[in-house]
Coordinates of C-alpha atoms and ligand atoms in Angstrom, one line a residue:
M50 CA -15.0 2.6 -1.2
A51 CA -14.5 5.7 -3.5
S52 CA -16.1 5.6 -7.2
T53 CA -14.3 4.0 -9.9
E54 CA -14.4 7.5 -11.6
K55 CA -12.8 9.3 -8.5
I56 CA -10.2 6.7 -8.1
Q57 CA -9.2 7.0 -12.2
A58 CA -9.3 10.7 -11.5
D59 CA -7.0 10.7 -8.7
F60 CA -4.3 8.6 -10.1
D61 CA -4.4 10.6 -13.2
R62 CA -3.5 13.3 -11.3
L63 CA -0.9 11.4 -9.2
A64 CA 0.8 10.1 -12.5
V65 CA 1.3 13.9 -13.5
L66 CA 3.2 14.6 -10.6
S67 CA 4.9 11.2 -10.5
T68 CA 8.8 10.8 -10.7
E69 CA 10.9 7.5 -10.7
E70 CA 11.5 8.1 -7.1
W71 CA 11.3 5.4 -4.5
N72 CA 8.5 5.0 -2.4
H73 CA 7.3 2.8 0.7
N74 CA 5.9 0.0 -1.7
D75 CA 9.1 -0.2 -3.5
Y76 CA 10.7 -1.3 -0.3
Y77 CA 9.2 -4.7 -0.6
H78 CA 9.8 -5.4 -4.0
S79 CA 12.6 -7.4 -2.9
F80 CA 10.5 -9.3 -0.4
L81 CA 7.9 -10.0 -3.2
L82 CA 10.4 -10.9 -5.9
K83 CA 11.7 -13.7 -3.8
H84 CA 8.5 -15.4 -4.1
V85 CA 8.1 -15.3 -7.9
P86 CA 8.1 -18.7 -9.0
A87 CA 11.6 -19.7 -10.7
Q88 CA 9.8 -21.1 -13.9
C89 CA 7.7 -18.1 -14.6
D90 CA 6.0 -18.1 -18.2
Q91 CA 3.0 -16.0 -17.5
A92 CA 2.7 -13.1 -15.1
L93 CA -0.1 -10.4 -14.2
D94 CA 0.3 -7.2 -12.3
I95 CA -3.2 -5.8 -11.2
G96 CA -3.0 -1.8 -10.5
C97 CA 0.5 -1.4 -11.9
G98 CA 0.8 2.1 -11.5
T99 CA 3.8 3.1 -13.5
G100 CA 4.9 -0.2 -13.8
G101 CA 8.1 -0.3 -11.2
F102 CA 7.3 -4.0 -10.2
S103 CA 5.8 -4.8 -13.6
R104 CA 9.4 -4.3 -15.0
L105 CA 11.0 -6.3 -12.3
L106 CA 8.4 -9.3 -13.2
A107 CA 9.6 -8.6 -16.9
Q108 CA 13.0 -9.6 -15.9
R109 CA 11.8 -13.0 -14.8
A110 CA 8.6 -14.0 -16.8
Q111 CA 8.4 -14.7 -20.5
H112 CA 5.0 -12.3 -20.6
V113 CA 4.0 -9.8 -18.3
L114 CA 0.2 -8.6 -18.6
A115 CA 0.0 -5.2 -16.4
L116 CA -3.5 -3.7 -15.9
D117 CA -4.2 -0.4 -14.4
L118 CA -7.3 1.9 -14.5
S119 CA -5.6 5.1 -15.0
P120 CA -5.1 6.2 -18.6
Q121 CA -2.0 8.7 -17.4
M122 CA -0.4 6.1 -15.2
I123 CA -0.7 3.2 -18.1
C124 CA 1.2 6.3 -20.4
L125 CA 4.0 6.6 -18.0
A126 CA 4.3 2.9 -17.5
Q127 CA 4.8 2.4 -21.2
E128 CA 7.0 5.3 -21.5
R129 CA 9.5 3.9 -18.8
S130 CA 9.3 0.4 -20.1
R131 CA 10.1 0.6 -23.8
R132 CA 12.9 -2.1 -23.3
F133 CA 10.8 -4.7 -22.4
S134 CA 8.8 -6.2 -25.6
H135 CA 7.1 -8.9 -23.4
L136 CA 5.7 -6.5 -21.0
E137 CA 2.1 -5.5 -22.0
Y138 CA 0.1 -2.9 -20.4
Q139 CA -3.6 -2.3 -20.6
T140 CA -5.9 0.6 -19.4
A141 CA -8.5 -1.4 -17.8
D142 CA -10.9 -1.7 -14.7
V143 CA -9.9 -5.2 -13.5
L144 CA -13.3 -5.8 -12.1
K145 CA -14.8 -5.4 -15.8
Y146 CA -11.7 -7.4 -17.3
E147 CA -12.1 -11.2 -18.1
L148 CA -9.0 -12.8 -16.7
P149 CA -7.9 -15.8 -18.1
T150 CA -8.6 -18.9 -15.9
T151 CA -5.7 -21.2 -14.8
H152 CA -3.4 -19.1 -17.0
F153 CA -0.9 -17.2 -14.8
D154 CA 2.3 -18.7 -13.0
C155 CA 2.3 -15.4 -10.9
V156 CA -0.5 -13.0 -10.0
V157 CA 0.7 -9.6 -8.2
S158 CA -1.2 -6.5 -6.9
I159 CA 0.8 -3.9 -5.0
A160 CA -1.3 -1.0 -2.8
T161 CA -4.5 -1.6 -5.0
L162 CA -6.8 -4.1 -3.4
H163 CA -7.9 -1.6 -0.7
H164 CA -9.8 0.1 -4.0
L165 CA -11.4 -3.2 -4.7
P166 CA -13.9 -5.6 -3.3
F167 CA -11.1 -7.7 -1.2
A168 CA -12.6 -11.2 -1.2
E169 CA -14.1 -11.3 -4.7
M170 CA -10.6 -10.1 -5.9
L171 CA -8.7 -12.9 -4.0
S172 CA -11.1 -15.3 -5.7
R173 CA -10.5 -14.0 -9.1
M174 CA -6.7 -13.9 -8.7
K175 CA -6.9 -17.5 -7.6
E176 CA -9.0 -18.5 -10.5
A177 CA -6.6 -16.9 -13.0
L178 CA -3.8 -19.0 -11.4
K179 CA -2.3 -22.0 -12.7
V180 CA -2.0 -24.8 -10.2
G181 CA 1.4 -24.3 -8.5
G182 CA 1.4 -20.6 -9.4
T183 CA 1.8 -18.0 -6.8
L184 CA -0.4 -15.6 -5.6
L185 CA 1.4 -12.1 -4.1
V186 CA -0.2 -9.2 -2.4
L187 CA 1.3 -6.2 -0.6
D188 CA -1.2 -3.7 0.5
L189 CA -1.8 -1.3 3.6
F190 CA -3.8 -2.0 6.6
R191 CA -5.9 -0.3 9.2
A192 CA -4.1 -0.2 12.8
E193 CA -6.7 -1.3 15.3
S194 CA -5.1 -3.2 18.1
L195 CA -2.4 -2.2 20.7
S196 CA 0.2 -4.3 19.0
D197 CA -0.5 -2.3 15.7
F198 CA 0.2 0.9 17.4
L199 CA 3.5 -0.4 19.1
W200 CA 4.7 -1.6 15.6
S201 CA 4.5 2.1 14.7
I202 CA 6.8 3.3 17.0
P203 CA 10.0 2.0 15.3
A204 CA 8.3 2.5 11.9
F205 CA 8.5 6.3 12.4
P206 CA 12.0 6.6 12.5
W207 CA 12.9 4.0 10.1
N208 CA 10.6 5.7 7.6
L209 CA 12.3 9.2 8.1
A210 CA 15.7 7.3 7.7
L211 CA 14.4 5.8 4.7
R212 CA 13.1 8.9 3.1
L213 CA 16.4 10.7 3.9
W214 CA 18.3 8.0 2.4
K215 CA 16.6 7.3 -0.7
Q216 CA 14.8 10.7 -1.5
H217 CA 17.3 13.1 0.1
R218 CA 14.5 15.0 2.0
L219 CA 12.1 14.3 4.6
R220 CA 8.7 15.0 2.7
P221 CA 7.5 15.2 -0.6
P222 CA 6.9 18.4 -2.6
H223 CA 3.5 20.4 -1.5
E224 CA 1.5 19.5 -4.5
V225 CA 2.3 15.6 -4.1
R226 CA 1.4 15.8 -0.5
Q227 CA -1.7 17.6 -1.3
A228 CA -3.0 15.2 -4.0
W229 CA -2.1 12.1 -1.8
A230 CA -4.0 13.6 1.0
E231 CA -7.1 14.4 -1.1
H232 CA -6.9 10.7 -2.5
G233 CA -6.6 9.6 1.0
R234 CA -9.8 11.1 2.2
T235 CA -11.6 8.4 0.4
D236 CA -9.1 5.3 1.0
V237 CA -10.4 2.5 3.3
Y238 CA -8.0 0.1 4.5
L239 CA -8.9 -3.6 5.9
T240 CA -7.5 -4.3 9.3
L241 CA -5.0 -7.5 9.7
A242 CA -8.0 -9.5 11.3
Q243 CA -10.1 -8.7 8.2
V244 CA -7.5 -9.9 5.9
R245 CA -6.9 -13.1 7.9
Q246 CA -10.6 -13.6 7.8
S247 CA -10.9 -13.4 4.2
C248 CA -7.8 -15.4 3.3
K249 CA -8.8 -18.2 5.7
K250 CA -12.1 -18.6 3.5
V251 CA -10.5 -18.1 0.0
L252 CA -6.9 -18.9 0.4
P253 CA -6.3 -21.5 3.1
G254 CA -2.6 -21.7 4.1
A255 CA -2.0 -18.4 2.9
H256 CA 1.2 -16.8 4.4
I257 CA 0.1 -13.1 5.8
T258 CA 3.0 -11.2 7.2
R259 CA 2.9 -7.8 8.7
H260 CA 5.7 -5.6 7.6
L261 CA 7.0 -2.7 9.4
L262 CA 5.8 0.1 7.2
W263 CA 2.2 -0.1 7.7
R264 CA 1.6 -2.9 5.1
Y265 CA 1.0 -6.5 5.0
S266 CA 1.7 -9.1 2.4
I267 CA -0.1 -12.3 1.4
V268 CA 1.9 -15.2 -0.4
W269 CA -0.1 -18.3 -1.6
T270 CA 0.8 -21.1 -3.9
K271 CA -2.0 -22.8 -5.4
P272 CA -2.2 -26.4 -4.4
T273 CA -2.5 -29.4 -7.0
Ligands
LIG329 C1 -1.5 3.3 -5.0 S1 -1.2 2.7 -6.7 C2 0.0 1.4 -6.9 C3 0.4 1.6 -8.2 C4 1.7 0.2 -8.2 N1 1.4 -1.2 -7.8 C5 2.9 0.7 -7.1 O1 3.0 -0.1 -6.3 O2 3.7 1.5 -7.5 C6 -3.0 1.9 -6.9 C7 -3.2 1.4 -8.5 O3 -4.5 0.9 -8.6 C8 -4.9 1.4 -9.8 N2 -6.4 0.8 -9.6 C9 -7.2 1.1 -8.6 N3 -8.5 0.4 -9.1 C10 -8.3 -0.1 -10.2 C11 -9.0 -1.0 -11.0 N4 -10.6 -1.3 -10.6 N5 -8.8 -1.6 -12.0 C12 -7.5 -1.4 -12.2 N6 -6.3 -0.7 -11.6 C13 -6.9 0.1 -10.6 C14 -4.9 2.8 -9.7 O4 -5.1 3.3 -11.0 C15 -3.3 2.9 -9.0 O5 -2.6 3.0 -10.2

């Protein structure tokens, strides 16, 4: 796993190159939103980046706390979220942040847990949830089995079609590709089997879904 300093530096650099363009995680926002509790007073977004999903949560929750390690990401997120007075951004390393216990109706993390100790983060997210609250994770996984590789076959043309439709080009600009490639050198993803194993221990009964674009989700509701 990369150091916190390296992760922060990578995302500060990526923030400077960021536009409000569609990305692969956004494709799953509507799936995640369907699982946000209808009565949502307090919500938490861990690793909020430029706040795309935090703003969607703010349309559903009375208060949203959105945390990110990268000051540049938080700066952009704040700029893009001026219309939401109940959306609170904080620059913070979630590993050092004291999350309130039994406080949130919804705790979300998108494309962030692969930077963090996975089982520990699931436990902390679980602790932070109220009874009946919902934990939502979307992240990338490492293909290892034949079925993982077979799933990639339809993903490639679908990915190209989505890029053309949403971004009107097949590849991001050179400097963006370069920044992601350098960041990706130290990225480590869990396999789906590892995700399932941790969920079995920490979040029994969690729904784990494999999605087409190289991602999985976890949906878990805290039982009474
Ligand atoms: C790939 S981005 C995803 C951003 C956003 N969730 C999205 O879907 O667009 C991962 C984010 O996690 C943040 N992050 C990584 N480690 C973190 C940590 N320890 N505490 C808080 N945020 C962290 C990074 O700064 C980065 O903005």
